[in-house]
Amino acid sequence: MNSLFSLSIILGSRYAMNNWIIFGYLSIEAIDMRCSFIKIHSKQFTPWLLAIFLISGFTAQTQKVELTRIDPPFWWAGMNNPNLQLMVYGEQISKTIPVISYDGIQIREVIHVESPNYLFINLLFSPEVKPGMMNIEFQENGNTKASCRYEIKQRKTDPTRFHGFDNSDVIYLLMPDRFANGDPSNDDAPGMTEKADRKNPNGRHGGDIKGITNHFDYLNELGVTAIWTNPMLENNMPAFSYHGYAITDLYMIDPRFGTNQDYVNMVDEAHKNGLKVLMDMVFNHLGTEYYWKNDLPMQDWYNQWPEFTRSNYRGGVVSDPHAAKADYDIMVRGWFDTSMADLNQHNHLLAEFLITNSIWWIEYA
């Protein structure tokens, strides 16, 4: 477990955003022309029999290229930092060469990793980049194997939108699943493993985004000036998902709370009610059901041990110059729990991924 458990950040007023973008993908099979394994043992064979052997050979050697996902799902023009790293995931995607054609954006670097199903693309934005849809093609031998349209949104700058918190604030920490159920229809969202069960003290109880927004007046009456929620990102785990700390998608609000747009609207309404919103960002670990689980980009993406090793939770060893190395390693690299894979922030690609995710949520919400 890393020394940094989580970080809370202030979300400003939302930008004008469209709904969550779902990327489709184009799947084209690449035929490998090698047929050296075919052997004809009979002196008598017909042309059609040879054709069957050849077709079978091509089918057996076919390799498919798929584009499944790109993180982050979109970005903005007008950012102060001109750099953006895209994490591309899809079957055999590393066999391809990414090509873009968009004024003011160029590919600075393409990084291949241990898994053939990932590519990291470092982009460079010029200050003159305009919003629009950027076409990304993934080519092999000059042929396009997959493509997608990647949206560049216009960043809105409002000098009044960001206000930090200080010792004058009254911060209300709430657990969304246990706060209020404003929409019972999303208690058992499709595709989510754990269903609502109010009789189970360790289960989900149905609280959601609407339940929070319905009680802004209550929070105002308490004198609260800011709300800090437990993580609200997807936790598609078989048990104990109510607390939110076993995230399985860093770019999606858990559908049992609502949608990404619902979250944006909640932040907007909070500001109208004089409330700041702190988003709990978890950098130490993710849920073991994250889509990386069976296909890590690199073997050191997670802190791994020969057998499960739990953290000793001794945070003091991080700053103690006399701490034993064994205690330090178990604290920093040990897992918080069996369901929470410990992230290796010393991997620079993973560190960049986490930083980009934080910036994305600040801009989005």
mmCIF file of C-alpha atoms in Angstrom:
data_model
loop_
_atom_site.group_PDB
_atom_site.id
_atom_site.type_symbol
_atom_site.label_atom_id
_atom_site.label_comp_id
_atom_site.label_asym_id
_atom_site.label_seq_id
_atom_site.Cartn_x
_atom_site.Cartn_y
_atom_site.Cartn_z
ATOM 1 C CA MET A 1 0.000 0.000 0.000
ATOM 2 C CA ASN A 2 1.384 3.412 -0.913
ATOM 3 C CA SER A 3 1.728 6.111 1.690
ATOM 4 C CA LEU A 4 -0.859 8.307 -0.014
ATOM 5 C CA PHE A 5 -4.243 6.717 0.692
ATOM 6 C CA SER A 6 -6.457 9.269 -1.044
ATOM 7 C CA LEU A 7 -6.638 12.909 -1.937
ATOM 8 C CA SER A 8 -9.643 15.174 -1.868
ATOM 9 C CA ILE A 9 -9.989 17.831 -4.558
ATOM 10 C CA ILE A 10 -12.432 20.667 -5.064
ATOM 11 C CA LEU A 11 -14.694 20.433 -8.088
ATOM 12 C CA GLY A 12 -15.692 23.726 -9.632
ATOM 13 C CA SER A 13 -18.792 24.539 -11.625
ATOM 14 C CA ARG A 14 -19.352 22.115 -14.432
ATOM 15 C CA TYR A 15 -18.450 22.873 -17.997
ATOM 16 C CA ALA A 16 -20.970 22.570 -20.796
ATOM 17 C CA MET A 17 -20.580 18.860 -21.401
ATOM 18 C CA ASN A 18 -22.329 16.354 -23.563
ATOM 19 C CA ASN A 19 -23.358 13.002 -22.214
ATOM 20 C CA TRP A 20 -20.778 10.304 -21.597
ATOM 21 C CA ILE A 21 -19.166 9.266 -24.860
ATOM 22 C CA ILE A 22 -19.153 5.608 -25.781
ATOM 23 C CA PHE A 23 -16.586 4.704 -28.361
ATOM 24 C CA GLY A 24 -17.492 2.074 -30.867
ATOM 25 C CA TYR A 25 -14.785 0.115 -32.549
ATOM 26 C CA LEU A 26 -14.083 -1.282 -35.968
ATOM 27 C CA SER A 27 -12.823 -4.856 -35.966
ATOM 28 C CA ILE A 28 -10.974 -6.124 -39.020
ATOM 29 C CA GLU A 29 -9.252 -9.472 -39.230
ATOM 30 C CA ALA A 30 -5.648 -9.516 -40.350
ATOM 31 C CA ILE A 31 -4.814 -12.614 -42.395
ATOM 32 C CA ASP A 32 -1.400 -14.146 -41.903
ATOM 33 C CA MET A 33 -0.339 -15.675 -45.229
ATOM 34 C CA ARG A 34 1.908 -18.362 -43.725
ATOM 35 C CA CYS A 35 0.795 -21.849 -44.781
ATOM 36 C CA SER A 36 3.981 -23.803 -44.194
ATOM 37 C CA PHE A 37 2.249 -26.175 -41.796
ATOM 38 C CA ILE A 38 0.171 -27.730 -44.628
ATOM 39 C CA LYS A 39 1.468 -31.084 -45.791
ATOM 40 C CA ILE A 40 -0.078 -33.251 -48.513
ATOM 41 C CA HIS A 41 0.583 -36.920 -47.836
ATOM 42 C CA SER A 42 -1.467 -38.333 -50.710
ATOM 43 C CA LYS A 43 -0.290 -38.186 -54.272
ATOM 44 C CA GLN A 44 -3.877 -37.840 -55.391
ATOM 45 C CA PHE A 45 -5.741 -34.696 -54.377
ATOM 46 C CA THR A 46 -8.045 -32.382 -56.207
ATOM 47 C CA PRO A 47 -7.740 -28.582 -56.524
ATOM 48 C CA TRP A 48 -10.794 -28.074 -54.335
ATOM 49 C CA LEU A 49 -9.191 -30.141 -51.570
ATOM 50 C CA LEU A 50 -6.086 -27.958 -51.745
ATOM 51 C CA ALA A 51 -8.315 -24.904 -51.579
ATOM 52 C CA ILE A 52 -9.904 -26.219 -48.385
ATOM 53 C CA PHE A 53 -6.463 -26.722 -46.842
ATOM 54 C CA LEU A 54 -5.432 -23.186 -47.806
ATOM 55 C CA ILE A 55 -8.593 -21.597 -46.445
ATOM 56 C CA SER A 56 -8.219 -23.562 -43.222
ATOM 57 C CA GLY A 57 -4.643 -22.369 -42.968
ATOM 58 C CA PHE A 58 -5.665 -18.733 -43.353
ATOM 59 C CA THR A 59 -8.419 -19.079 -40.754
ATOM 60 C CA ALA A 60 -6.129 -20.689 -38.213
ATOM 61 C CA GLN A 61 -3.601 -17.880 -38.592
ATOM 62 C CA THR A 62 -6.115 -15.016 -38.490
ATOM 63 C CA GLN A 63 -5.370 -12.382 -35.857
ATOM 64 C CA LYS A 64 -7.972 -9.825 -34.944
ATOM 65 C CA VAL A 65 -7.291 -6.208 -34.001
ATOM 66 C CA GLU A 66 -9.888 -4.515 -31.830
ATOM 67 C CA LEU A 67 -10.230 -1.075 -30.292
ATOM 68 C CA THR A 68 -12.099 -1.449 -27.012
ATOM 69 C CA ARG A 69 -11.378 1.651 -24.966
ATOM 70 C CA ILE A 70 -9.461 4.943 -24.813
ATOM 71 C CA ASP A 71 -8.765 6.819 -21.570
ATOM 72 C CA PRO A 72 -9.480 9.612 -21.023
ATOM 73 C CA PRO A 73 -12.646 9.447 -23.165
ATOM 74 C CA PHE A 74 -12.269 13.066 -24.360
ATOM 75 C CA TRP A 75 -10.167 16.155 -23.658
ATOM 76 C CA TRP A 76 -10.222 19.927 -23.961
ATOM 77 C CA ALA A 77 -8.692 22.650 -26.079
ATOM 78 C CA GLY A 78 -7.168 25.555 -24.172
ATOM 79 C CA MET A 79 -5.504 23.595 -21.367
ATOM 80 C CA ASN A 80 -2.400 25.148 -19.827
ATOM 81 C CA ASN A 81 -0.467 21.895 -20.130
ATOM 82 C CA PRO A 82 -0.095 21.043 -23.841
ATOM 83 C CA ASN A 83 0.583 17.347 -23.177
ATOM 84 C CA LEU A 84 -1.922 14.513 -23.038
ATOM 85 C CA GLN A 85 -1.340 10.790 -22.669
ATOM 86 C CA LEU A 86 -3.947 8.442 -24.120
ATOM 87 C CA MET A 87 -4.188 4.881 -22.847
ATOM 88 C CA VAL A 88 -5.523 2.703 -25.666
ATOM 89 C CA TYR A 89 -6.826 -0.788 -24.970
ATOM 90 C CA GLY A 90 -7.857 -3.466 -27.449
ATOM 91 C CA GLU A 91 -6.893 -6.889 -28.686
ATOM 92 C CA GLN A 92 -3.506 -6.803 -30.471
ATOM 93 C CA ILE A 93 -3.685 -3.000 -30.671
ATOM 94 C CA SER A 94 0.098 -2.754 -30.230
ATOM 95 C CA LYS A 95 0.523 -4.280 -33.710
ATOM 96 C CA THR A 96 -0.797 -1.032 -35.174
ATOM 97 C CA ILE A 97 0.573 2.449 -35.751
ATOM 98 C CA PRO A 98 -1.721 5.270 -34.576
ATOM 99 C CA VAL A 99 -2.296 8.063 -37.085
ATOM 100 C CA ILE A 100 -4.154 11.315 -36.444
ATOM 101 C CA SER A 101 -5.097 14.201 -38.673
ATOM 102 C CA TYR A 102 -6.145 17.251 -36.689
ATOM 103 C CA ASP A 103 -4.899 20.820 -36.868
ATOM 104 C CA GLY A 104 -2.784 21.715 -33.859
ATOM 105 C CA ILE A 105 -2.407 18.204 -32.419
ATOM 106 C CA GLN A 106 0.472 15.880 -33.140
ATOM 107 C CA ILE A 107 1.702 12.549 -31.865
ATOM 108 C CA ARG A 108 4.834 13.135 -29.834
ATOM 109 C CA GLU A 109 5.519 9.542 -28.821
ATOM 110 C CA VAL A 110 3.986 6.063 -28.996
ATOM 111 C CA ILE A 111 4.882 3.708 -26.155
ATOM 112 C CA HIS A 112 4.583 -0.069 -26.396
ATOM 113 C CA VAL A 113 4.415 -2.064 -23.172
ATOM 114 C CA GLU A 114 4.601 -5.723 -22.206
ATOM 115 C CA SER A 115 0.994 -6.546 -23.037
ATOM 116 C CA PRO A 116 0.213 -6.498 -26.788
ATOM 117 C CA ASN A 117 -3.232 -5.122 -25.986
ATOM 118 C CA TYR A 118 -2.169 -1.625 -24.911
ATOM 119 C CA LEU A 119 -0.704 1.463 -26.527
ATOM 120 C CA PHE A 120 0.187 4.730 -24.824
ATOM 121 C CA ILE A 121 0.032 7.747 -27.129
ATOM 122 C CA ASN A 122 1.579 11.026 -26.009
ATOM 123 C CA LEU A 123 -0.033 13.967 -27.776
ATOM 124 C CA LEU A 124 1.116 17.570 -28.039
ATOM 125 C CA PHE A 125 -1.512 20.326 -28.309
ATOM 126 C CA SER A 126 -0.720 23.721 -29.773
ATOM 127 C CA PRO A 127 -2.284 26.814 -28.154
ATOM 128 C CA GLU A 128 -4.399 27.295 -31.294
ATOM 129 C CA VAL A 129 -6.224 23.946 -31.103
ATOM 130 C CA LYS A 130 -9.939 24.274 -31.772
ATOM 131 C CA PRO A 131 -12.704 22.019 -30.442
ATOM 132 C CA GLY A 132 -13.954 19.286 -32.734
ATOM 133 C CA MET A 133 -13.801 15.576 -33.493
ATOM 134 C CA MET A 134 -10.331 14.128 -34.053
ATOM 135 C CA ASN A 135 -10.097 10.975 -36.126
ATOM 136 C CA ILE A 136 -7.615 8.381 -34.844
ATOM 137 C CA GLU A 137 -6.709 5.490 -37.123
ATOM 138 C CA PHE A 138 -4.778 2.418 -36.085
ATOM 139 C CA GLN A 139 -2.909 1.118 -39.100
ATOM 140 C CA GLU A 140 -0.893 -1.966 -39.949
ATOM 141 C CA ASN A 141 1.107 -2.085 -43.177
ATOM 142 C CA GLY A 142 -0.782 0.979 -44.368
ATOM 143 C CA ASN A 143 -4.200 -0.584 -43.775
ATOM 144 C CA THR A 144 -6.609 0.782 -41.183
ATOM 145 C CA LYS A 145 -7.442 -1.924 -38.663
ATOM 146 C CA ALA A 146 -9.496 0.207 -36.270
ATOM 147 C CA SER A 147 -10.509 3.827 -35.863
ATOM 148 C CA CYS A 148 -12.454 6.140 -33.600
ATOM 149 C CA ARG A 149 -13.597 9.734 -33.320
ATOM 150 C CA TYR A 150 -12.057 11.445 -30.307
ATOM 151 C CA GLU A 151 -13.751 14.612 -29.091
ATOM 152 C CA ILE A 152 -11.823 17.766 -28.243
ATOM 153 C CA LYS A 153 -14.114 19.999 -26.203
ATOM 154 C CA GLN A 154 -13.792 23.709 -25.562
ATOM 155 C CA ARG A 155 -12.523 24.474 -22.104
ATOM 156 C CA LYS A 156 -14.512 27.162 -20.336
ATOM 157 C CA THR A 157 -12.553 29.532 -18.164
ATOM 158 C CA ASP A 158 -14.387 31.174 -15.280
ATOM 159 C CA PRO A 159 -12.241 32.930 -12.663
ATOM 160 C CA THR A 160 -14.989 32.509 -10.061
ATOM 161 C CA ARG A 161 -15.546 28.761 -10.511
ATOM 162 C CA PHE A 162 -12.778 27.469 -8.262
ATOM 163 C CA HIS A 163 -12.686 28.095 -4.561
ATOM 164 C CA GLY A 164 -10.491 26.073 -2.251
ATOM 165 C CA PHE A 165 -11.488 25.132 1.248
ATOM 166 C CA ASP A 166 -9.906 26.392 4.447
ATOM 167 C CA ASN A 167 -10.475 26.431 8.196
ATOM 168 C CA SER A 168 -13.548 28.604 7.766
ATOM 169 C CA ASP A 169 -15.406 25.782 6.004
ATOM 170 C CA VAL A 170 -17.718 23.297 7.668
ATOM 171 C CA ILE A 171 -17.147 20.075 5.717
ATOM 172 C CA TYR A 172 -19.780 17.351 5.873
ATOM 173 C CA LEU A 173 -18.395 13.869 5.119
ATOM 174 C CA LEU A 174 -21.097 11.578 3.788
ATOM 175 C CA MET A 175 -21.288 8.036 2.449
ATOM 176 C CA PRO A 176 -23.567 8.295 -0.605
ATOM 177 C CA ASP A 177 -24.926 4.739 -0.362
ATOM 178 C CA ARG A 178 -26.049 5.353 3.229
ATOM 179 C CA PHE A 179 -27.164 8.989 2.999
ATOM 180 C CA ALA A 180 -30.504 9.024 1.152
ATOM 181 C CA ASN A 181 -32.205 7.011 -1.585
ATOM 182 C CA GLY A 182 -33.717 9.477 -4.024
ATOM 183 C CA ASP A 183 -34.226 7.057 -6.919
ATOM 184 C CA PRO A 184 -35.043 3.436 -5.999
ATOM 185 C CA SER A 185 -35.097 2.485 -9.695
ATOM 186 C CA ASN A 186 -31.272 2.465 -9.837
ATOM 187 C CA ASP A 187 -30.725 0.338 -6.729
ATOM 188 C CA ASP A 188 -30.036 -2.739 -8.867
ATOM 189 C CA ALA A 189 -28.363 -1.359 -11.978
ATOM 190 C CA PRO A 190 -27.851 -3.703 -14.957
ATOM 191 C CA GLY A 191 -24.379 -5.201 -15.076
ATOM 192 C CA MET A 192 -23.622 -4.502 -11.424
ATOM 193 C CA THR A 193 -22.747 -7.610 -9.427
ATOM 194 C CA GLU A 194 -23.907 -6.579 -5.971
ATOM 195 C CA LYS A 195 -27.591 -5.823 -5.511
ATOM 196 C CA ALA A 196 -29.230 -3.683 -2.852
ATOM 197 C CA ASP A 197 -29.952 -5.405 0.457
ATOM 198 C CA ARG A 198 -30.898 -3.113 3.322
ATOM 199 C CA LYS A 199 -31.000 -6.068 5.703
ATOM 200 C CA ASN A 200 -27.276 -6.647 5.209
ATOM 201 C CA PRO A 201 -25.193 -4.161 7.240
ATOM 202 C CA ASN A 202 -22.284 -4.715 4.825
ATOM 203 C CA GLY A 203 -24.404 -4.512 1.678
ATOM 204 C CA ARG A 204 -25.660 -1.685 -0.491
ATOM 205 C CA HIS A 205 -28.592 0.283 0.867
ATOM 206 C CA GLY A 206 -29.605 2.362 -2.153
ATOM 207 C CA GLY A 207 -28.338 5.888 -1.507
ATOM 208 C CA ASP A 208 -27.653 7.885 -4.660
ATOM 209 C CA ILE A 209 -26.979 11.270 -6.260
ATOM 210 C CA LYS A 210 -30.621 12.290 -6.259
ATOM 211 C CA GLY A 211 -30.774 11.540 -2.551
ATOM 212 C CA ILE A 212 -27.943 14.013 -1.987
ATOM 213 C CA THR A 213 -29.392 16.799 -4.139
ATOM 214 C CA ASN A 214 -32.788 16.366 -2.486
ATOM 215 C CA HIS A 215 -31.228 17.265 0.860
ATOM 216 C CA PHE A 216 -29.160 20.342 0.067
ATOM 217 C CA ASP A 217 -31.616 22.355 2.162
ATOM 218 C CA TYR A 218 -30.936 20.060 5.113
ATOM 219 C CA LEU A 219 -27.189 20.584 4.714
ATOM 220 C CA ASN A 220 -27.694 24.345 4.504
ATOM 221 C CA GLU A 221 -29.706 24.261 7.730
ATOM 222 C CA LEU A 222 -26.816 22.489 9.437
ATOM 223 C CA GLY A 223 -24.493 25.322 8.429
ATOM 224 C CA VAL A 224 -22.461 23.104 6.115
ATOM 225 C CA THR A 225 -20.386 24.903 3.459
ATOM 226 C CA ALA A 226 -18.835 21.886 1.693
ATOM 227 C CA ILE A 227 -19.660 18.219 1.186
ATOM 228 C CA TRP A 228 -17.052 15.492 0.901
ATOM 229 C CA THR A 229 -18.433 12.244 -0.437
ATOM 230 C CA ASN A 230 -16.888 8.814 -0.301
ATOM 231 C CA PRO A 231 -15.721 7.768 -3.790
ATOM 232 C CA MET A 232 -18.661 7.607 -6.192
ATOM 233 C CA LEU A 233 -16.933 5.925 -9.122
ATOM 234 C CA GLU A 234 -17.955 2.479 -10.301
ATOM 235 C CA ASN A 235 -17.358 -0.273 -7.719
ATOM 236 C CA ASN A 236 -18.492 -3.405 -9.537
ATOM 237 C CA MET A 237 -17.357 -5.784 -6.826
ATOM 238 C CA PRO A 238 -19.220 -8.833 -5.488
ATOM 239 C CA ALA A 239 -19.344 -7.531 -1.912
ATOM 240 C CA PHE A 240 -18.647 -4.482 0.288
ATOM 241 C CA SER A 241 -19.027 -2.102 -2.659
ATOM 242 C CA TYR A 242 -21.009 0.399 -0.589
ATOM 243 C CA HIS A 243 -17.930 2.248 0.707
ATOM 244 C CA GLY A 244 -16.632 3.091 -2.783
ATOM 245 C CA TYR A 245 -12.929 2.394 -2.281
ATOM 246 C CA ALA A 246 -12.611 -0.592 -4.624
ATOM 247 C CA ILE A 247 -13.009 1.331 -7.875
ATOM 248 C CA THR A 248 -13.481 -0.643 -11.100
ATOM 249 C CA ASP A 249 -13.728 2.262 -13.555
ATOM 250 C CA LEU A 250 -11.967 5.558 -12.906
ATOM 251 C CA TYR A 251 -13.966 7.363 -15.587
ATOM 252 C CA MET A 252 -17.503 6.329 -14.678
ATOM 253 C CA ILE A 253 -19.849 7.153 -11.828
ATOM 254 C CA ASP A 254 -21.330 4.005 -10.319
ATOM 255 C CA PRO A 255 -24.711 3.552 -12.070
ATOM 256 C CA ARG A 256 -26.328 2.741 -8.716
ATOM 257 C CA PHE A 257 -25.655 6.391 -7.852
ATOM 258 C CA GLY A 258 -26.554 7.775 -11.269
ATOM 259 C CA THR A 259 -24.770 8.805 -14.454
ATOM 260 C CA ASN A 260 -21.737 10.971 -15.085
ATOM 261 C CA GLN A 261 -24.096 13.743 -16.147
ATOM 262 C CA ASP A 262 -26.076 13.323 -12.924
ATOM 263 C CA TYR A 263 -22.857 13.898 -11.003
ATOM 264 C CA VAL A 264 -22.090 17.039 -13.023
ATOM 265 C CA ASN A 265 -25.599 18.306 -12.341
ATOM 266 C CA MET A 266 -25.186 17.575 -8.623
ATOM 267 C CA VAL A 267 -22.038 19.696 -8.455
ATOM 268 C CA ASP A 268 -23.778 22.482 -10.355
ATOM 269 C CA GLU A 269 -26.761 22.423 -8.003
ATOM 270 C CA ALA A 270 -24.468 22.326 -4.979
ATOM 271 C CA HIS A 271 -22.813 25.540 -6.101
ATOM 272 C CA LYS A 272 -26.201 27.176 -6.587
ATOM 273 C CA ASN A 273 -26.921 26.263 -2.976
ATOM 274 C CA GLY A 274 -23.637 27.719 -1.748
ATOM 275 C CA LEU A 275 -21.977 24.344 -1.252
ATOM 276 C CA LYS A 276 -18.532 23.267 -2.370
ATOM 277 C CA VAL A 277 -17.934 19.662 -3.419
ATOM 278 C CA LEU A 278 -14.864 17.607 -2.577
ATOM 279 C CA MET A 279 -14.272 14.527 -4.708
ATOM 280 C CA ASP A 280 -12.425 11.673 -3.024
ATOM 281 C CA MET A 281 -9.680 10.498 -5.387
ATOM 282 C CA VAL A 282 -8.113 7.123 -4.605
ATOM 283 C CA PHE A 283 -4.539 6.685 -5.854
ATOM 284 C CA ASN A 284 -3.378 3.869 -3.620
ATOM 285 C CA HIS A 285 -5.428 0.976 -4.942
ATOM 286 C CA LEU A 286 -8.229 -0.163 -7.241
ATOM 287 C CA GLY A 287 -10.796 -2.932 -7.052
ATOM 288 C CA THR A 288 -9.511 -6.298 -8.226
ATOM 289 C CA GLU A 289 -12.339 -6.398 -10.809
ATOM 290 C CA TYR A 290 -10.886 -3.467 -12.772
ATOM 291 C CA TYR A 291 -10.646 -4.410 -16.456
ATOM 292 C CA TRP A 292 -6.858 -4.632 -16.110
ATOM 293 C CA LYS A 293 -7.180 -7.610 -13.777
ATOM 294 C CA ASN A 294 -6.342 -10.387 -16.276
ATOM 295 C CA ASP A 295 -4.240 -8.274 -18.609
ATOM 296 C CA LEU A 296 -1.956 -5.797 -16.862
ATOM 297 C CA PRO A 297 -0.186 -3.356 -19.176
ATOM 298 C CA MET A 298 3.052 -4.185 -17.348
ATOM 299 C CA GLN A 299 3.834 -6.683 -14.620
ATOM 300 C CA ASP A 300 4.860 -3.916 -12.217
ATOM 301 C CA TRP A 301 1.554 -2.049 -12.724
ATOM 302 C CA TYR A 302 0.466 -3.467 -9.366
ATOM 303 C CA ASN A 303 2.659 -4.055 -6.339
ATOM 304 C CA GLN A 304 2.840 -7.836 -6.388
ATOM 305 C CA TRP A 305 4.132 -10.406 -3.918
ATOM 306 C CA PRO A 306 4.787 -14.164 -4.134
ATOM 307 C CA GLU A 307 1.706 -14.539 -1.935
ATOM 308 C CA PHE A 308 -0.899 -12.093 -0.673
ATOM 309 C CA THR A 309 0.706 -9.554 1.657
ATOM 310 C CA ARG A 310 -1.467 -7.171 3.616
ATOM 311 C CA SER A 311 -0.277 -3.709 4.600
ATOM 312 C CA ASN A 312 0.782 -3.226 8.200
ATOM 313 C CA TYR A 313 -1.009 0.171 8.097
ATOM 314 C CA ARG A 314 1.929 1.787 9.910
ATOM 315 C CA GLY A 315 1.909 5.144 8.180
ATOM 316 C CA GLY A 316 4.559 6.542 10.496
ATOM 317 C CA VAL A 317 7.296 4.441 8.895
ATOM 318 C CA VAL A 318 7.102 6.555 5.737
ATOM 319 C CA SER A 319 8.593 9.574 7.514
ATOM 320 C CA ASP A 320 10.627 7.685 10.110
ATOM 321 C CA PRO A 321 14.347 7.698 9.156
ATOM 322 C CA HIS A 322 14.946 4.782 11.531
ATOM 323 C CA ALA A 323 12.116 2.563 10.278
ATOM 324 C CA ALA A 324 13.004 -0.985 9.278
ATOM 325 C CA LYS A 325 13.008 -1.525 5.529
ATOM 326 C CA ALA A 326 10.723 -4.540 5.940
ATOM 327 C CA ASP A 327 8.136 -2.421 7.751
ATOM 328 C CA TYR A 328 8.434 0.310 5.127
ATOM 329 C CA ASP A 329 8.001 -2.096 2.200
ATOM 330 C CA ILE A 330 4.959 -3.770 3.698
ATOM 331 C CA MET A 331 3.405 -0.398 4.448
ATOM 332 C CA VAL A 332 4.042 1.047 0.987
ATOM 333 C CA ARG A 333 3.635 -2.064 -1.171
ATOM 334 C CA GLY A 334 1.294 -4.238 0.880
ATOM 335 C CA TRP A 335 -2.341 -4.487 -0.166
ATOM 336 C CA PHE A 336 -5.056 -2.745 1.827
ATOM 337 C CA ASP A 337 -7.256 -5.816 1.397
ATOM 338 C CA THR A 338 -7.627 -8.851 -0.861
ATOM 339 C CA SER A 339 -10.184 -6.978 -2.977
ATOM 340 C CA MET A 340 -8.011 -3.887 -3.493
ATOM 341 C CA ALA A 341 -5.027 -4.209 -5.825
ATOM 342 C CA ASP A 342 -2.166 -1.964 -4.702
ATOM 343 C CA LEU A 343 -1.003 0.451 -7.401
ATOM 344 C CA ASN A 344 2.691 0.916 -8.118
ATOM 345 C CA GLN A 345 2.985 4.664 -8.519
ATOM 346 C CA HIS A 346 6.690 4.278 -9.311
ATOM 347 C CA ASN A 347 5.575 3.127 -12.763
ATOM 348 C CA HIS A 348 5.652 6.436 -14.628
ATOM 349 C CA LEU A 349 2.907 5.451 -17.091
ATOM 350 C CA LEU A 350 0.553 4.559 -14.252
ATOM 351 C CA ALA A 351 1.443 7.749 -12.388
ATOM 352 C CA GLU A 352 0.630 9.800 -15.496
ATOM 353 C CA PHE A 353 -2.638 7.892 -15.905
ATOM 354 C CA LEU A 354 -3.711 8.780 -12.355
ATOM 355 C CA ILE A 355 -2.730 12.436 -12.741
ATOM 356 C CA THR A 356 -4.625 12.704 -16.027
ATOM 357 C CA ASN A 357 -7.694 11.139 -14.434
ATOM 358 C CA SER A 358 -7.669 13.728 -11.643
ATOM 359 C CA ILE A 359 -7.374 16.618 -14.090
ATOM 360 C CA TRP A 360 -10.173 15.152 -16.209
ATOM 361 C CA TRP A 361 -12.624 15.090 -13.302
ATOM 362 C CA ILE A 362 -11.743 18.639 -12.245
ATOM 363 C CA GLU A 363 -12.411 19.904 -15.760
ATOM 364 C CA TYR A 364 -15.478 17.729 -16.341
ATOM 365 C CA ALA A 365 -17.370 18.364 -13.129
#
